GROMACS .gro file of C-alpha atoms in nm:
model
  349
    1MET     CA    1  -9.076  11.187   9.191
    2TRP     CA    2  -9.343  11.362   8.916
    3THR     CA    3  -9.529  11.115   8.768
    4LYS     CA    4  -9.621  11.066   8.384
    5LEU     CA    5  -9.852  11.262   8.376
    6GLU     CA    6  -9.693  11.558   8.610
    7GLN     CA    7  -9.413  11.525   8.346
    8TRP     CA    8  -9.612  11.563   8.011
    9LYS     CA    9  -9.784  11.855   8.160
   10ARG     CA   10  -9.490  12.056   8.249
   11LEU     CA   11  -9.299  11.972   7.875
   12SER     CA   12  -9.651  12.129   7.752
   13ARG     CA   13  -9.623  12.425   7.877
   14THR     CA   14  -9.298  12.436   7.822
   15PHE     CA   15  -9.373  12.364   7.509
   16LEU     CA   16  -9.585  12.571   7.412
   17ARG     CA   17  -9.425  12.881   7.534
   18ALA     CA   18  -9.109  12.756   7.317
   19GLN     CA   19  -9.321  12.775   7.033
   20ALA     CA   20  -9.480  13.139   7.100
   21GLN     CA   21  -9.125  13.275   7.138
   22ILE     CA   22  -8.993  13.091   6.784
   23ASN     CA   23  -9.366  13.222   6.612
   24SER     CA   24  -9.194  13.581   6.743
   25VAL     CA   25  -8.889  13.532   6.516
   26SER     CA   26  -9.047  13.345   6.238
   27LYS     CA   27  -9.253  13.662   6.163
   28ARG     CA   28  -9.047  13.862   5.939
   29GLU     CA   29  -9.230  14.242   5.975
   30LEU     CA   30  -9.067  14.569   5.942
   31ASN     CA   31  -9.214  14.795   6.217
   32LEU     CA   32  -9.275  15.146   6.179
   33LEU     CA   33  -9.242  15.409   6.312
   34GLU     CA   34  -9.617  15.645   6.309
   35TYR     CA   35  -9.446  15.984   6.108
   36GLN     CA   36  -9.295  15.754   5.888
   37SER     CA   37  -9.573  15.530   5.800
   38LYS     CA   38  -9.710  15.875   5.746
   39GLU     CA   39  -9.453  15.983   5.479
   40ILE     CA   40  -9.521  15.659   5.295
   41LEU     CA   41  -9.873  15.735   5.288
   42SER     CA   42  -9.846  16.083   5.216
   43ALA     CA   43  -9.643  15.996   4.887
   44GLY     CA   44  -9.934  15.776   4.761
   45GLY     CA   45 -10.167  16.050   4.840
   46VAL     CA   46 -10.335  15.961   5.078
   47SER     CA   47 -10.437  16.257   5.344
   48VAL     CA   48 -10.274  16.294   5.650
   49GLN     CA   49 -10.182  16.582   5.873
   50LYS     CA   50  -9.913  16.751   5.853
   51PHE     CA   51  -9.671  16.710   6.011
   52VAL     CA   52  -9.192  16.779   6.078
   53VAL     CA   53  -9.008  16.523   6.328
   54VAL     CA   54  -8.740  16.627   6.569
   55ASN     CA   55  -8.448  16.424   6.623
   56ASN     CA   56  -8.234  16.674   6.904
   57LYS     CA   57  -8.319  16.932   7.059
   58ASN     CA   58  -8.129  17.115   6.845
   59GLU     CA   59  -8.296  17.119   6.568
   60ILE     CA   60  -8.655  17.233   6.746
   61SER     CA   61  -8.638  17.601   6.644
   62SER     CA   62  -8.590  17.568   6.302
   63ARG     CA   63  -8.875  17.272   6.273
   64LEU     CA   64  -9.117  17.551   6.401
   65ASN     CA   65  -9.010  17.858   6.239
   66SER     CA   66  -9.075  17.656   5.884
   67PHE     CA   67  -9.437  17.460   6.074
   68LYS     CA   68  -9.694  17.740   6.179
   69VAL     CA   69 -10.105  17.616   6.281
   70ASP     CA   70 -10.399  17.708   6.462
   71GLU     CA   71 -10.277  17.448   6.741
   72TYR     CA   72 -10.011  17.157   6.765
   73VAL     CA   73  -9.957  16.733   6.801
   74VAL     CA   74  -9.654  16.670   6.976
   75LYS     CA   75  -9.652  16.328   6.987
   76ALA     CA   76  -9.312  16.091   7.160
   77GLN     CA   77  -9.236  15.835   6.845
   78VAL     CA   78  -9.275  15.486   7.019
   79MET     CA   79  -9.357  15.147   6.862
   80ALA     CA   80  -9.576  15.067   7.118
   81GLY     CA   81  -9.991  15.193   7.200
   82GLY     CA   82 -10.150  15.374   7.506
   83ARG     CA   83  -9.837  15.698   7.409
   84GLY     CA   84 -10.098  15.976   7.561
   85LYS     CA   85 -10.141  15.785   7.885
   86GLY     CA   86  -9.834  15.704   7.930
   87HIS     CA   87  -9.544  15.857   8.160
   88PHE     CA   88  -9.140  15.989   8.139
   89ASP     CA   89  -8.851  15.800   8.302
   90THR     CA   90  -8.854  16.176   8.442
   91GLY     CA   91  -9.167  16.213   8.596
   92PHE     CA   92  -9.307  16.404   8.252
   93LYS     CA   93  -9.617  16.310   8.197
   94SER     CA   94  -9.846  16.154   7.827
   95GLY     CA   95  -9.632  16.095   7.498
   96VAL     CA   96  -9.922  16.321   7.397
   97HIS     CA   97  -9.997  16.603   7.396
   98ILE     CA   98 -10.183  16.941   7.227
   99LEU     CA   99 -10.167  17.282   7.264
  100LYS     CA  100 -10.238  17.582   7.101
  101GLU     CA  101  -9.876  17.795   7.199
  102GLU     CA  102  -9.645  17.780   6.993
  103GLY     CA  103  -9.377  17.874   7.239
  104LYS     CA  104  -9.445  17.546   7.484
  105VAL     CA  105  -9.390  17.340   7.204
  106PRO     CA  106  -9.015  17.359   7.248
  107GLY     CA  107  -9.057  17.266   7.605
  108ILE     CA  108  -9.294  16.963   7.587
  109VAL     CA  109  -8.975  16.827   7.282
  110GLY     CA  110  -8.765  16.890   7.560
  111ALA     CA  111  -8.873  16.707   7.786
  112MET     CA  112  -8.927  16.376   7.566
  113LEU     CA  113  -8.685  16.405   7.362
  114GLY     CA  114  -8.408  16.140   7.522
  115ASN     CA  115  -8.600  15.979   7.772
  116ARG     CA  116  -8.763  15.733   7.814
  117LEU     CA  117  -9.141  15.696   7.806
  118ILE     CA  118  -9.383  15.407   7.970
  119THR     CA  119  -9.704  15.285   7.890
  120LYS     CA  120  -9.896  14.922   7.873
  121GLN     CA  121  -9.678  14.861   7.629
  122THR     CA  122  -9.393  14.892   7.708
  123PRO     CA  123  -9.126  14.678   7.934
  124THR     CA  124  -9.130  14.834   8.294
  125ASN     CA  125  -8.854  15.033   8.259
  126GLY     CA  126  -9.014  15.257   7.904
  127VAL     CA  127  -8.885  15.258   7.583
  128PRO     CA  128  -8.623  15.577   7.451
  129VAL     CA  129  -8.780  15.869   7.250
  130ASP     CA  130  -8.534  15.973   6.965
  131ALA     CA  131  -8.743  16.165   6.734
  132VAL     CA  132  -9.093  16.370   6.854
  133MET     CA  133  -9.324  16.452   6.549
  134ILE     CA  134  -9.530  16.802   6.618
  135ALA     CA  135  -9.854  16.727   6.378
  136GLU     CA  136 -10.126  16.994   6.266
  137SER     CA  137 -10.411  16.933   6.533
  138VAL     CA  138 -10.781  16.873   6.376
  139ASP     CA  139 -11.109  16.882   6.442
  140ILE     CA  140 -11.233  16.549   6.490
  141PHE     CA  141 -11.572  16.487   6.416
  142ASP     CA  142 -11.632  16.068   6.435
  143GLU     CA  143 -11.347  15.817   6.480
  144LYS     CA  144 -11.312  15.469   6.264
  145TYR     CA  145 -11.105  15.164   6.282
  146LEU     CA  146 -10.958  15.117   5.903
  147CYS     CA  147 -10.714  14.739   5.854
  148PHE     CA  148 -10.573  14.612   5.568
  149LEU     CA  149 -10.367  14.272   5.636
  150LEU     CA  150 -10.295  13.951   5.497
  151ASP     CA  151 -10.510  13.669   5.648
  152ARG     CA  152 -10.463  13.291   5.611
  153ASP     CA  153 -10.758  13.231   5.701
  154HIS     CA  154 -10.860  13.414   5.355
  155ASN     CA  155 -10.575  13.330   5.236
  156GLY     CA  156 -10.514  13.697   5.117
  157PRO     CA  157 -10.600  14.018   5.216
  158VAL     CA  158 -10.839  14.158   5.356
  159CYS     CA  159 -10.941  14.463   5.526
  160ILE     CA  160 -11.117  14.459   5.849
  161ALA     CA  161 -11.358  14.859   5.974
  162SER     CA  162 -11.513  14.907   6.232
  163PRO     CA  163 -11.751  15.274   6.285
  164ALA     CA  164 -11.620  15.235   6.679
  165GLY     CA  165 -11.211  15.371   6.621
  166GLY     CA  166 -11.032  15.573   6.800
  167VAL     CA  167 -10.988  15.249   7.145
  168ASP     CA  168 -10.897  14.937   7.100
  169ILE     CA  169 -10.989  14.677   6.817
  170GLU     CA  170 -10.980  14.390   7.035
  171ASP     CA  171 -11.179  14.523   7.311
  172VAL     CA  172 -11.480  14.622   7.051
  173ALA     CA  173 -11.468  14.307   6.888
  174LYS     CA  174 -11.536  14.163   7.183
  175SER     CA  175 -11.771  14.375   7.339
  176THR     CA  176 -12.025  14.401   7.015
  177PRO     CA  177 -11.881  14.204   6.727
  178GLU     CA  178 -12.106  14.301   6.488
  179LYS     CA  179 -11.957  14.681   6.429
  180VAL     CA  180 -11.640  14.512   6.297
  181LYS     CA  181 -11.684  14.366   5.958
  182THR     CA  182 -11.412  14.120   5.752
  183VAL     CA  183 -11.392  14.212   5.417
  184PRO     CA  184 -11.209  13.918   5.170
  185ILE     CA  185 -10.986  14.137   4.896
  186ASP     CA  186 -10.906  13.904   4.595
  187ILE     CA  187 -10.595  13.946   4.530
  188VAL     CA  188 -10.610  13.907   4.151
  189GLU     CA  189 -10.897  14.167   4.109
  190GLY     CA  190 -10.824  14.348   4.330
  191LEU     CA  191 -11.011  14.668   4.489
  192SER     CA  192 -11.343  14.788   4.356
  193GLN     CA  193 -11.439  15.122   4.375
  194SER     CA  194 -11.792  14.970   4.507
  195LYS     CA  195 -11.651  14.773   4.737
  196ALA     CA  196 -11.444  15.065   4.895
  197LYS     CA  197 -11.836  15.261   4.932
  198GLU     CA  198 -11.952  14.935   5.135
  199ILE     CA  199 -11.665  14.994   5.353
  200ALA     CA  200 -11.708  15.361   5.355
  201ALA     CA  201 -12.134  15.306   5.443
  202PHE     CA  202 -12.072  15.008   5.741
  203LEU     CA  203 -11.800  15.278   5.845
  204GLU     CA  204 -12.097  15.541   5.908
  205PHE     CA  205 -11.962  15.813   5.687
  206LYS     CA  206 -12.247  16.004   5.579
  207GLY     CA  207 -12.410  16.187   5.298
  208SER     CA  208 -12.137  16.318   4.987
  209ILE     CA  209 -11.808  16.222   5.255
  210VAL     CA  210 -11.873  15.822   5.145
  211ASP     CA  211 -11.734  15.940   4.836
  212GLN     CA  212 -11.429  16.082   4.984
  213ALA     CA  213 -11.442  15.812   5.288
  214ALA     CA  214 -11.405  15.549   4.997
  215ASN     CA  215 -11.080  15.758   4.744
  216GLU     CA  216 -10.899  15.702   5.067
  217ILE     CA  217 -11.004  15.388   5.192
  218LEU     CA  218 -10.915  15.301   4.751
  219LYS     CA  219 -10.581  15.510   4.784
  220LEU     CA  220 -10.455  15.301   5.109
  221TYR     CA  221 -10.536  14.969   4.959
  222LYS     CA  222 -10.280  15.066   4.658
  223VAL     CA  223  -9.972  15.149   4.934
  224PHE     CA  224 -10.059  14.817   5.130
  225MET     CA  225 -10.007  14.666   4.807
  226LYS     CA  226  -9.748  14.807   4.667
  227TYR     CA  227  -9.527  14.846   4.993
  228ASP     CA  228  -9.604  14.435   5.021
  229ALA     CA  229  -9.746  14.499   5.303
  230THR     CA  230  -9.810  14.280   5.572
  231GLN     CA  231 -10.019  14.492   5.833
  232LEU     CA  232 -10.147  14.908   5.708
  233GLU     CA  233 -10.369  15.007   6.091
  234ILE     CA  234 -10.564  15.389   6.035
  235ASN     CA  235 -10.684  15.447   6.380
  236PRO     CA  236 -10.829  15.659   6.343
  237PHE     CA  237 -10.967  15.679   6.028
  238ALA     CA  238 -11.184  16.049   6.094
  239SER     CA  239 -11.373  16.291   5.929
  240THR     CA  240 -11.229  16.676   6.050
  241ASN     CA  241 -11.278  16.948   5.909
  242LYS     CA  242 -10.986  16.889   5.650
  243GLY     CA  243 -11.199  16.596   5.559
  244VAL     CA  244 -11.092  16.266   5.557
  245ILE     CA  245 -10.793  16.204   5.750
  246SER     CA  246 -10.568  15.934   5.845
  247VAL     CA  247 -10.504  16.006   6.173
  248ASP     CA  248 -10.291  15.758   6.331
  249ALA     CA  249 -10.099  15.508   6.089
  250LYS     CA  250  -9.920  15.198   6.192
  251VAL     CA  251  -9.788  15.018   5.921
  252GLN     CA  252  -9.527  14.629   5.880
  253LEU     CA  253  -9.363  14.507   5.591
  254ASP     CA  254  -9.348  14.186   5.490
  255GLU     CA  255  -8.921  14.145   5.519
  256ASN     CA  256  -8.894  13.954   5.204
  257ALA     CA  257  -8.995  14.218   4.993
  258LYS     CA  258  -8.663  14.455   5.136
  259PHE     CA  259  -8.450  14.309   4.770
  260ARG     CA  260  -8.757  14.617   4.659
  261HIS     CA  261  -8.805  14.847   4.920
  262LYS     CA  262  -8.446  14.920   4.985
  263GLU     CA  263  -8.501  15.300   5.089
  264ILE     CA  264  -8.778  15.163   5.341
  265PHE     CA  265  -8.615  14.930   5.499
  266GLU     CA  266  -8.275  15.165   5.535
  267MET     CA  267  -8.564  15.360   5.782
  268GLU     CA  268  -8.596  15.043   6.038
  269SER     CA  269  -8.513  15.239   6.408
  270THR     CA  270  -8.374  14.944   6.622
  271ALA     CA  271  -8.376  15.200   6.938
  272GLU     CA  272  -8.652  14.958   7.077
  273SER     CA  273  -8.483  14.613   7.035
  274ASP     CA  274  -8.211  14.425   7.224
  275PRO     CA  275  -7.901  14.520   7.159
  276ARG     CA  276  -7.844  14.137   7.116
  277GLU     CA  277  -8.138  14.049   6.911
  278VAL     CA  278  -8.008  14.380   6.647
  279GLU     CA  279  -7.670  14.198   6.650
  280ALA     CA  280  -7.808  13.873   6.607
  281GLY     CA  281  -8.028  13.947   6.334
  282LYS     CA  282  -7.672  14.114   6.102
  283PHE     CA  283  -7.609  13.737   6.083
  284ASN     CA  284  -7.925  13.633   6.002
  285LEU     CA  285  -7.931  13.456   6.351
  286ASN     CA  286  -8.251  13.417   6.585
  287TYR     CA  287  -8.221  13.543   6.908
  288ILE     CA  288  -8.433  13.583   7.173
  289GLN     CA  289  -8.362  13.726   7.486
  290MET     CA  290  -8.516  13.549   7.797
  291SER     CA  291  -8.503  13.542   8.188
  292GLY     CA  292  -8.280  13.284   8.326
  293ASN     CA  293  -7.879  13.172   8.313
  294ILE     CA  294  -7.898  12.909   8.093
  295GLY     CA  295  -7.735  12.999   7.753
  296CYS     CA  296  -7.843  12.787   7.466
  297LEU     CA  297  -7.658  12.806   7.110
  298VAL     CA  298  -7.876  12.527   6.926
  299ASN     CA  299  -7.869  12.402   6.541
  300GLY     CA  300  -8.227  12.426   6.470
  301ALA     CA  301  -8.516  12.530   6.605
  302GLY     CA  302  -8.685  12.190   6.665
  303LEU     CA  303  -8.405  12.082   6.901
  304ALA     CA  304  -8.387  12.446   7.076
  305MET     CA  305  -8.733  12.363   7.199
  306ALA     CA  306  -8.610  12.040   7.293
  307THR     CA  307  -8.302  12.160   7.490
  308MET     CA  308  -8.509  12.428   7.671
  309ASP     CA  309  -8.767  12.183   7.737
  310ILE     CA  310  -8.433  11.941   7.911
  311ILE     CA  311  -8.353  12.233   8.087
  312LYS     CA  312  -8.695  12.352   8.234
  313LEU     CA  313  -8.718  11.990   8.336
  314TYR     CA  314  -8.469  11.943   8.571
  315GLY     CA  315  -8.562  12.365   8.717
  316GLY     CA  316  -8.322  12.552   8.500
  317GLU     CA  317  -8.440  12.860   8.323
  318PRO     CA  318  -8.277  12.930   7.916
  319ALA     CA  319  -8.124  13.231   7.908
  320ASN     CA  320  -8.179  13.319   7.572
  321PHE     CA  321  -8.317  13.106   7.226
  322LEU     CA  322  -8.037  13.109   7.038
  323ASP     CA  323  -8.110  12.891   6.638
  324VAL     CA  324  -7.806  12.937   6.395
  325GLY     CA  325  -7.965  12.712   6.113
  326GLY     CA  326  -7.905  12.456   5.923
  327SER     CA  327  -7.681  12.642   5.664
  328VAL     CA  328  -7.486  12.849   5.887
  329GLN     CA  329  -7.128  12.897   5.860
  330GLU     CA  330  -6.806  12.946   6.024
  331GLN     CA  331  -6.790  13.346   6.124
  332GLN     CA  332  -7.161  13.312   6.224
  333VAL     CA  333  -7.096  13.021   6.485
  334THR     CA  334  -6.843  13.303   6.601
  335GLU     CA  335  -7.033  13.575   6.680
  336ALA     CA  336  -7.293  13.362   6.820
  337PHE     CA  337  -7.093  13.269   7.048
  338ARG     CA  338  -6.975  13.605   7.138
  339ILE     CA  339  -7.321  13.701   7.162
  340LEU     CA  340  -7.390  13.426   7.364
  341SER     CA  341  -7.103  13.533   7.605
  342SER     CA  342  -7.191  13.935   7.622
  343ASP     CA  343  -7.547  13.848   7.840
  344PRO     CA  344  -7.429  13.910   8.172
  345SER     CA  345  -7.676  13.670   8.308
  346VAL     CA  346  -7.539  13.346   8.101
  347MET     CA  347  -7.324  13.106   8.351
  348LEU     CA  348  -6.954  13.104   8.203
  349PHE     CA  349  -6.714  12.818   8.351
   0.00000   0.00000   0.00000
């Protein structure tokens, strides 16, 4: 038998795991693919590379006929980092290719579309590639990191900047914290021209290009506010032969503002999500797939956590977290049972 202390430690570990799962549900954000983020930035006047998007192999020729550049960048569109170092389930290497020969582009795009890309940030079996972006390659002189996000510690938006772009910002913050600057922004006053120039100077832009960088920073902040973003990350924010450009972009929008940006939320891709989680979302149910075989359908997040605690205490493993909420209706309960029973790992008696 376990001692009281052992039981407490076991329950505490289970509680923390469950709390992490629940926190991931409570984050109401829309994640956009890179090309979708760039479409939003471009509409806001932000400088980005020219690009086209291919969604099926039959479109490749028509897209390339209207897109002629000196050098091409072909990028698989998935919501995961490390694409360049990844590989496909077919054995094809890398989700990012740079090439000058237009004739090789169709083969690269064809090798990506419809297959699964595996990177350090994806599940072990990878994620499906349903879109490929073909962009104009630019000569990058310097890579910077720039991000706007809502920060609880500062009770509002902040700008996080680093002259060491092109790499994981977490690594930079850990090894060289002096190269990361956090700038709080007054939600009423907004970002001033002078503050934008200070950020550009910290990013080590030189000479006349400082003003150009500052103007791009101001445009990015306006996009961040206009679309109720919770995060707008540019990495790299680069000095190039085409000027200061947002070379890669990641945008997250607050789902609570969906009513203001319906056209943006209609762009959401669910190809990488668990089908049961997607289905649950349609009925305002909070569902997270887990690794066990005991199904959990509970009314209230706290009770759900306690239920998983008890399951773990007696040596079981929850198959899911499914909170139907306090104002649940009959149809939602029906759908919850349907989703729960559709999981082949759940034991049915």
